[in-house]
Amino acid sequence: MNKFYKRFVFLIALVLVISGVVIYSTVDIHTLRNLGAFQWWSIALAIFAVALGLFFDGSRLMHLVKISNEHITLYEAVQVIFGNYFLALLTPGATGGAVAQLMFLRHAGVPTGKAAVLVIVRTLLSIFFLACCMPLILLHDHGIVPGISNTTLMVITLAAFFGILFIVWGARKGFLDVIVVWLTRKFSVGKRRKIFAFYRDTKSAISLLLKSPRAMLLVFVESGLNLLCIYAIVPCLLLGLGVYDADWTSVMGRMIFLNMLLYFMPTPGGSGVAEGGFVLLFSNTVPAGTVGIIAVCWRLIAEYIPFLIGLYYTLTVFGRDFLNRQLTE
C-alpha cells in the first residue's frame, strides 16, 4: 500500500474512532427523545450556510488574485478552495492546505512567488478577523473556558493582536530582518533557507495587504463573511433540535474561539481537538445527550464533505502519483 493510501486509510480510521468515542461518551437516556424531535430542514439550512461561506471564500480569492494583477476563473477558484480542505485534513497541523492552494494556483497560471504570497495573505486575513473578534467575545461571554479567567484570555489575545501589528510594522521598517537572521544563526543551511524564503513571502504578503487598502478591505470583509457562514452550521443544527432561545452571540463567539484554536493544533485538520473542544464549550447549550452528535455533524458538513470534493479535484487534476510525491516530501 503506497504512502497516499496509508495516510488516507489512517485518516478515515481516525475520524471514525474519534466520532464514535465522542458520540458514545455523550449519549444518555434523553438522546433518542431529543433526536426524535429533530427537524431535518436544518440540515439543508446548514448546507446552504456552507455553500454561502464557500462562495465568499471563492470571491475573496478571485479579488486577491486580481489585486496581484493575475487572473483565475471561478472554476479554478473552486478547485483551490476544495483542494485546501483536502490536504489540510490529510496532513498534521493542516500544513497541506497551503501546499494545495499553492499547487492549484500554479496550475491556474499564477506564478509561484505570487501564489505563495496569496496563500499567506488568505491565512493572515482569516486569523486577523478572528483576532479582532476575540476581545468582543471575551467581554460578552464570561467563563468561556473552565478554569481560565476571561482576563487571562484577554491578555493573551491582546498580546497576540499587538504581536501581529508589531510583526507587520517591523517587516515594513526592515529591522525585523535582523531579528530573523539572529534567531536562525545556529540553524542548518537548509532550514535557514526555508525560513528566509517564508519570511520573504510574508513580507511580500504584507506589502500586498498595504498596497491596495480599499480592495483589501473588501477581501477582509469577505473573509469574515466566509468564516461566519461556515460557523453558522451549529446555530442551524441547534434550530433543528428546537433550541430557539439560545444566546446566539455566545454560540457564534464560541465557534470563533474554537476555530481560532484549531489554526494552531498539530492534529490533521484539528481532528479530536475540534470535537473535544465542541463538547466542552457547548455541553450546556445543546439538548441533553446530543452534544456529541451535533459535534460530529458539524465536522461532517464543515470539513469531511468538502474534503471528499477536494479529493476528487486533486486526483482529477494531478493524479495519485503527484499526491504520493507530496506526502513523501
Coordinates of C-alpha atoms in Angstrom, one line a residue:
M1 CA 0.0 0.0 0.0
N2 CA 1.6 3.3 -1.1
K3 CA 2.0 6.4 1.0
F4 CA -1.2 8.1 -0.1
Y5 CA -3.5 5.2 0.6
K6 CA -1.8 4.6 4.0
R7 CA -2.4 8.2 5.0
F8 CA -6.0 8.1 3.6
V9 CA -6.9 4.9 5.5
F10 CA -5.3 6.3 8.7
L11 CA -7.4 9.5 8.4
I12 CA -10.7 7.6 7.8
A13 CA -9.9 5.3 10.8
L14 CA -9.0 8.3 13.0
V15 CA -12.2 10.2 12.1
L16 CA -14.4 7.2 12.7
V17 CA -12.7 6.4 16.0
I18 CA -12.9 10.0 17.3
S19 CA -16.5 10.4 16.1
G20 CA -17.5 7.1 17.7
V21 CA -15.8 7.9 21.0
V22 CA -17.4 11.4 21.1
I23 CA -20.9 10.1 20.4
Y24 CA -20.6 7.1 22.8
S25 CA -19.3 9.3 25.7
T26 CA -22.1 11.9 25.4
V27 CA -25.3 9.9 24.8
D28 CA -27.7 9.3 27.6
I29 CA -31.3 8.4 28.2
H30 CA -32.5 11.7 26.7
T31 CA -30.7 11.2 23.3
L32 CA -33.4 9.4 21.4
R33 CA -36.2 11.6 22.6
N34 CA -34.3 14.8 21.6
L35 CA -33.3 13.4 18.3
G36 CA -36.8 12.3 17.6
A37 CA -37.9 16.0 17.6
F38 CA -35.1 16.9 15.2
Q39 CA -36.2 18.9 12.2
W40 CA -34.4 17.8 9.0
W41 CA -34.8 21.1 7.2
S42 CA -32.0 22.4 9.5
I43 CA -29.5 20.1 7.6
A44 CA -30.4 21.8 4.3
L45 CA -30.1 25.2 6.1
A46 CA -26.6 24.2 7.3
I47 CA -25.5 23.1 3.9
F48 CA -26.8 26.4 2.4
A49 CA -24.7 28.3 5.0
V50 CA -21.6 26.3 4.0
A51 CA -22.3 26.9 0.3
L52 CA -22.7 30.7 1.0
G53 CA -19.4 30.6 3.0
L54 CA -17.6 28.9 0.1
F55 CA -19.0 31.5 -2.2
F56 CA -17.4 34.3 -0.2
D57 CA -14.2 32.2 0.0
G58 CA -14.0 31.9 -3.7
S59 CA -14.9 35.6 -4.2
R60 CA -12.2 36.8 -1.9
L61 CA -9.7 34.6 -3.7
M62 CA -10.6 36.0 -7.1
H63 CA -10.3 39.5 -5.7
L64 CA -6.9 38.8 -4.2
V65 CA -5.7 37.3 -7.5
K66 CA -6.9 40.5 -9.3
I67 CA -5.1 42.7 -6.8
S68 CA -1.9 40.8 -7.7
N69 CA -2.5 41.6 -11.4
E70 CA -3.3 37.9 -12.3
H71 CA -6.5 36.2 -13.3
I72 CA -8.2 32.9 -12.5
T73 CA -11.6 31.6 -13.4
L74 CA -14.4 30.8 -10.9
Y75 CA -13.9 27.1 -11.5
E76 CA -10.2 27.4 -10.8
A77 CA -11.0 29.2 -7.5
V78 CA -13.3 26.4 -6.6
Q79 CA -10.5 23.9 -7.1
V80 CA -8.2 25.9 -4.9
I81 CA -10.8 26.1 -2.1
F82 CA -11.7 22.4 -2.0
G83 CA -8.1 21.3 -2.6
N84 CA -7.2 23.3 0.6
Y85 CA -9.9 21.3 2.5
F86 CA -8.5 18.0 1.2
L87 CA -4.8 18.3 2.0
A88 CA -5.4 20.3 5.2
L89 CA -7.3 17.4 6.6
L90 CA -4.7 14.9 5.3
T91 CA -1.6 16.5 6.9
P92 CA -0.6 17.3 10.5
G93 CA -1.3 20.9 11.6
A94 CA -3.2 21.5 8.3
T95 CA 0.1 22.3 6.6
G96 CA -1.0 20.6 3.5
G97 CA -3.7 23.2 2.9
A98 CA -1.2 25.8 2.0
V99 CA 0.6 23.3 -0.4
A100 CA -2.8 22.5 -2.0
Q101 CA -3.6 26.2 -2.6
L102 CA -0.1 26.8 -4.0
M103 CA -0.2 23.9 -6.5
F104 CA -3.8 24.7 -7.7
L105 CA -2.9 28.4 -8.1
R106 CA 0.2 27.4 -10.1
H107 CA -1.9 25.1 -12.2
A108 CA -4.2 28.1 -12.9
G109 CA -1.3 30.1 -14.2
V110 CA -0.4 32.2 -11.2
P111 CA 3.4 32.5 -10.8
T112 CA 4.9 30.6 -7.9
G113 CA 6.0 33.7 -6.0
K114 CA 2.7 35.4 -6.2
A115 CA 0.8 32.2 -5.4
A116 CA 2.8 31.8 -2.2
V117 CA 2.0 35.4 -1.2
L118 CA -1.7 34.9 -1.9
V119 CA -1.8 31.8 0.3
I120 CA -0.2 33.7 3.1
V121 CA -2.5 36.7 2.7
R122 CA -5.6 34.4 2.9
T123 CA -4.4 32.9 6.1
L124 CA -3.4 36.2 7.7
L125 CA -6.7 37.8 6.9
S126 CA -8.7 34.9 8.4
I127 CA -6.6 34.9 11.6
F128 CA -6.7 38.7 11.9
F129 CA -10.5 38.7 11.6
L130 CA -10.8 36.1 14.4
A131 CA -8.3 38.0 16.5
C132 CA -10.4 41.2 16.1
C133 CA -13.5 39.3 17.2
M134 CA -11.9 37.8 20.3
P135 CA -12.0 40.8 22.7
L136 CA -15.7 41.3 21.9
I137 CA -16.3 37.6 22.6
L138 CA -14.5 37.6 25.9
L139 CA -16.3 40.8 27.1
H140 CA -19.7 39.2 26.3
D141 CA -19.2 35.5 27.3
H142 CA -17.9 35.1 30.8
G143 CA -16.2 31.9 31.8
I144 CA -15.9 30.6 28.2
V145 CA -13.1 28.2 29.2
P146 CA -13.5 26.5 32.6
G147 CA -10.5 27.1 34.9
I148 CA -9.2 30.1 32.9
S149 CA -10.4 33.6 33.6
N150 CA -11.5 35.8 30.8
T151 CA -9.0 38.4 32.0
T152 CA -6.1 35.9 31.3
L153 CA -7.6 35.1 27.9
M154 CA -8.0 38.8 27.1
V155 CA -4.3 39.5 28.0
I156 CA -3.2 36.6 25.7
T157 CA -5.5 37.8 22.9
L158 CA -4.3 41.4 23.1
A159 CA -0.7 40.3 23.2
A160 CA -1.2 38.2 20.1
F161 CA -3.0 41.1 18.4
F162 CA -0.3 43.6 19.1
G163 CA 2.3 41.0 18.3
I164 CA 0.8 40.7 14.8
L165 CA 0.8 44.5 14.4
F166 CA 4.5 44.6 15.6
I167 CA 5.5 42.0 13.0
V168 CA 3.7 44.0 10.3
W169 CA 5.4 47.2 11.4
G170 CA 8.8 45.5 11.8
A171 CA 8.7 43.8 8.4
R172 CA 7.8 47.1 6.7
K173 CA 10.5 49.0 8.5
G174 CA 13.1 46.3 7.9
F175 CA 14.5 45.8 11.4
L176 CA 12.7 42.5 11.7
D177 CA 15.2 41.2 9.1
V178 CA 17.9 41.5 11.7
I179 CA 15.9 39.6 14.3
V180 CA 15.1 36.7 11.9
V181 CA 18.8 36.4 11.0
W182 CA 19.8 36.4 14.7
L183 CA 17.2 33.8 15.7
T184 CA 18.2 31.4 12.9
R185 CA 22.0 31.8 13.2
K186 CA 22.5 28.3 14.7
F187 CA 20.1 26.6 12.3
S188 CA 21.3 24.4 9.4
V189 CA 21.7 25.9 6.0
G190 CA 18.7 24.1 4.6
K191 CA 16.4 25.2 7.5
R192 CA 17.7 28.8 7.3
R193 CA 17.0 28.9 3.6
K194 CA 13.4 27.7 4.1
I195 CA 12.8 30.2 6.9
F196 CA 14.2 33.1 4.9
A197 CA 12.0 32.1 1.9
F198 CA 8.9 32.0 4.1
Y199 CA 9.9 35.4 5.7
R200 CA 10.4 36.9 2.3
D201 CA 7.0 35.7 1.1
T202 CA 5.4 37.0 4.3
K203 CA 7.0 40.5 3.7
S204 CA 5.6 40.4 0.2
A205 CA 2.2 39.4 1.6
I206 CA 2.3 42.4 4.0
S207 CA 3.2 44.7 1.1
L208 CA 0.3 43.4 -0.9
L209 CA -2.1 44.0 2.0
L210 CA -1.0 47.6 2.3
K211 CA -0.7 48.3 -1.4
S212 CA -4.5 48.4 -2.1
P213 CA -6.3 49.3 1.2
R214 CA -9.8 49.7 -0.3
A215 CA -9.6 46.4 -2.3
M216 CA -8.1 44.6 0.7
L217 CA -10.8 45.9 3.0
L218 CA -13.3 44.2 0.7
V219 CA -11.3 41.0 0.9
F220 CA -11.2 41.3 4.7
V221 CA -15.0 41.7 4.8
E222 CA -15.4 38.7 2.6
S223 CA -13.0 36.7 4.8
G224 CA -15.2 37.5 7.8
L225 CA -18.4 36.6 5.9
N226 CA -16.8 33.3 4.8
L227 CA -15.9 32.3 8.3
L228 CA -19.2 33.4 9.9
C229 CA -21.3 31.5 7.3
I230 CA -19.2 28.3 7.9
Y231 CA -19.6 28.7 11.7
A232 CA -23.4 29.2 11.3
I233 CA -23.7 25.5 10.7
V234 CA -24.0 25.0 14.5
P235 CA -26.9 27.5 15.0
C236 CA -28.7 25.9 12.1
L237 CA -28.4 22.4 13.7
L238 CA -29.5 23.8 17.1
L239 CA -32.6 25.3 15.5
G240 CA -33.3 21.8 14.1
L241 CA -33.2 20.5 17.7
G242 CA -35.8 23.1 18.8
V243 CA -33.3 25.4 20.5
Y244 CA -34.8 28.8 19.8
D245 CA -33.9 30.8 22.9
A246 CA -30.1 30.4 22.9
D247 CA -27.7 33.3 23.3
W248 CA -26.7 33.2 19.6
T249 CA -23.9 35.8 20.1
S250 CA -22.3 33.4 22.6
V251 CA -22.8 30.5 20.3
M252 CA -21.1 32.2 17.4
G253 CA -18.5 33.6 19.7
R254 CA -17.6 30.1 21.0
M255 CA -17.4 28.8 17.4
I256 CA -14.9 31.6 16.6
F257 CA -12.9 30.9 19.8
L258 CA -12.8 27.2 19.0
N259 CA -11.8 27.6 15.3
M260 CA -9.1 30.2 16.3
L261 CA -7.5 27.4 18.4
L262 CA -7.8 24.9 15.5
Y263 CA -5.4 27.0 13.4
F264 CA -2.6 26.0 15.8
M265 CA -3.4 22.4 16.5
P266 CA -1.0 19.7 15.4
T267 CA -3.5 17.0 14.5
P268 CA -4.8 16.6 10.9
G269 CA -7.5 19.2 10.4
G270 CA -7.7 19.6 14.2
S271 CA -9.3 16.2 14.5
G272 CA -10.0 15.2 18.1
V273 CA -9.4 18.7 19.4
A274 CA -12.3 20.1 17.4
E275 CA -14.8 17.5 18.7
G276 CA -13.5 17.6 22.3
G277 CA -13.5 21.4 22.3
F278 CA -17.0 21.5 21.0
V279 CA -18.3 19.2 23.7
L280 CA -16.6 21.3 26.3
L281 CA -17.9 24.6 25.0
F282 CA -21.5 23.6 24.1
S283 CA -22.5 20.9 26.6
N284 CA -24.7 23.3 28.4
T285 CA -26.3 24.8 25.2
V286 CA -27.2 21.7 23.3
P287 CA -30.1 19.5 24.4
A288 CA -29.1 16.6 26.7
G289 CA -27.4 13.6 25.1
T290 CA -26.9 15.3 21.7
V291 CA -23.8 17.4 22.0
G292 CA -21.5 14.7 20.6
I293 CA -23.8 14.0 17.7
I294 CA -24.0 17.7 16.8
A295 CA -20.2 17.9 17.1
V296 CA -19.8 15.1 14.6
C297 CA -22.5 16.6 12.3
W298 CA -20.7 19.9 12.4
R299 CA -17.4 18.3 11.3
L300 CA -19.1 16.3 8.7
I301 CA -20.7 19.3 7.0
A302 CA -17.9 21.8 7.5
E303 CA -14.9 19.5 6.9
Y304 CA -15.4 16.0 5.7
I305 CA -17.8 16.6 2.8
P306 CA -15.6 19.4 1.4
F307 CA -12.6 17.0 2.0
L308 CA -14.2 14.4 -0.3
I309 CA -14.9 17.1 -3.0
G310 CA -11.3 18.2 -2.7
L311 CA -10.1 14.6 -3.1
Y312 CA -12.0 14.4 -6.4
Y313 CA -10.5 17.7 -7.7
T314 CA -7.0 16.8 -6.6
L315 CA -7.0 13.3 -8.2
T316 CA -8.6 14.7 -11.3
V317 CA -6.1 17.5 -11.8
F318 CA -2.9 16.0 -10.5
G319 CA -3.4 12.2 -10.1
R320 CA -2.3 9.8 -7.4
D321 CA 1.4 9.9 -8.3
F322 CA 1.6 13.6 -7.6
L323 CA -0.1 13.1 -4.2
N324 CA 2.4 10.3 -3.4
R325 CA 5.3 12.7 -4.1
Q326 CA 3.7 15.5 -2.0
L327 CA 3.2 13.2 1.0
T328 CA 6.6 11.7 0.7
E329 CA 8.5 15.0 0.8

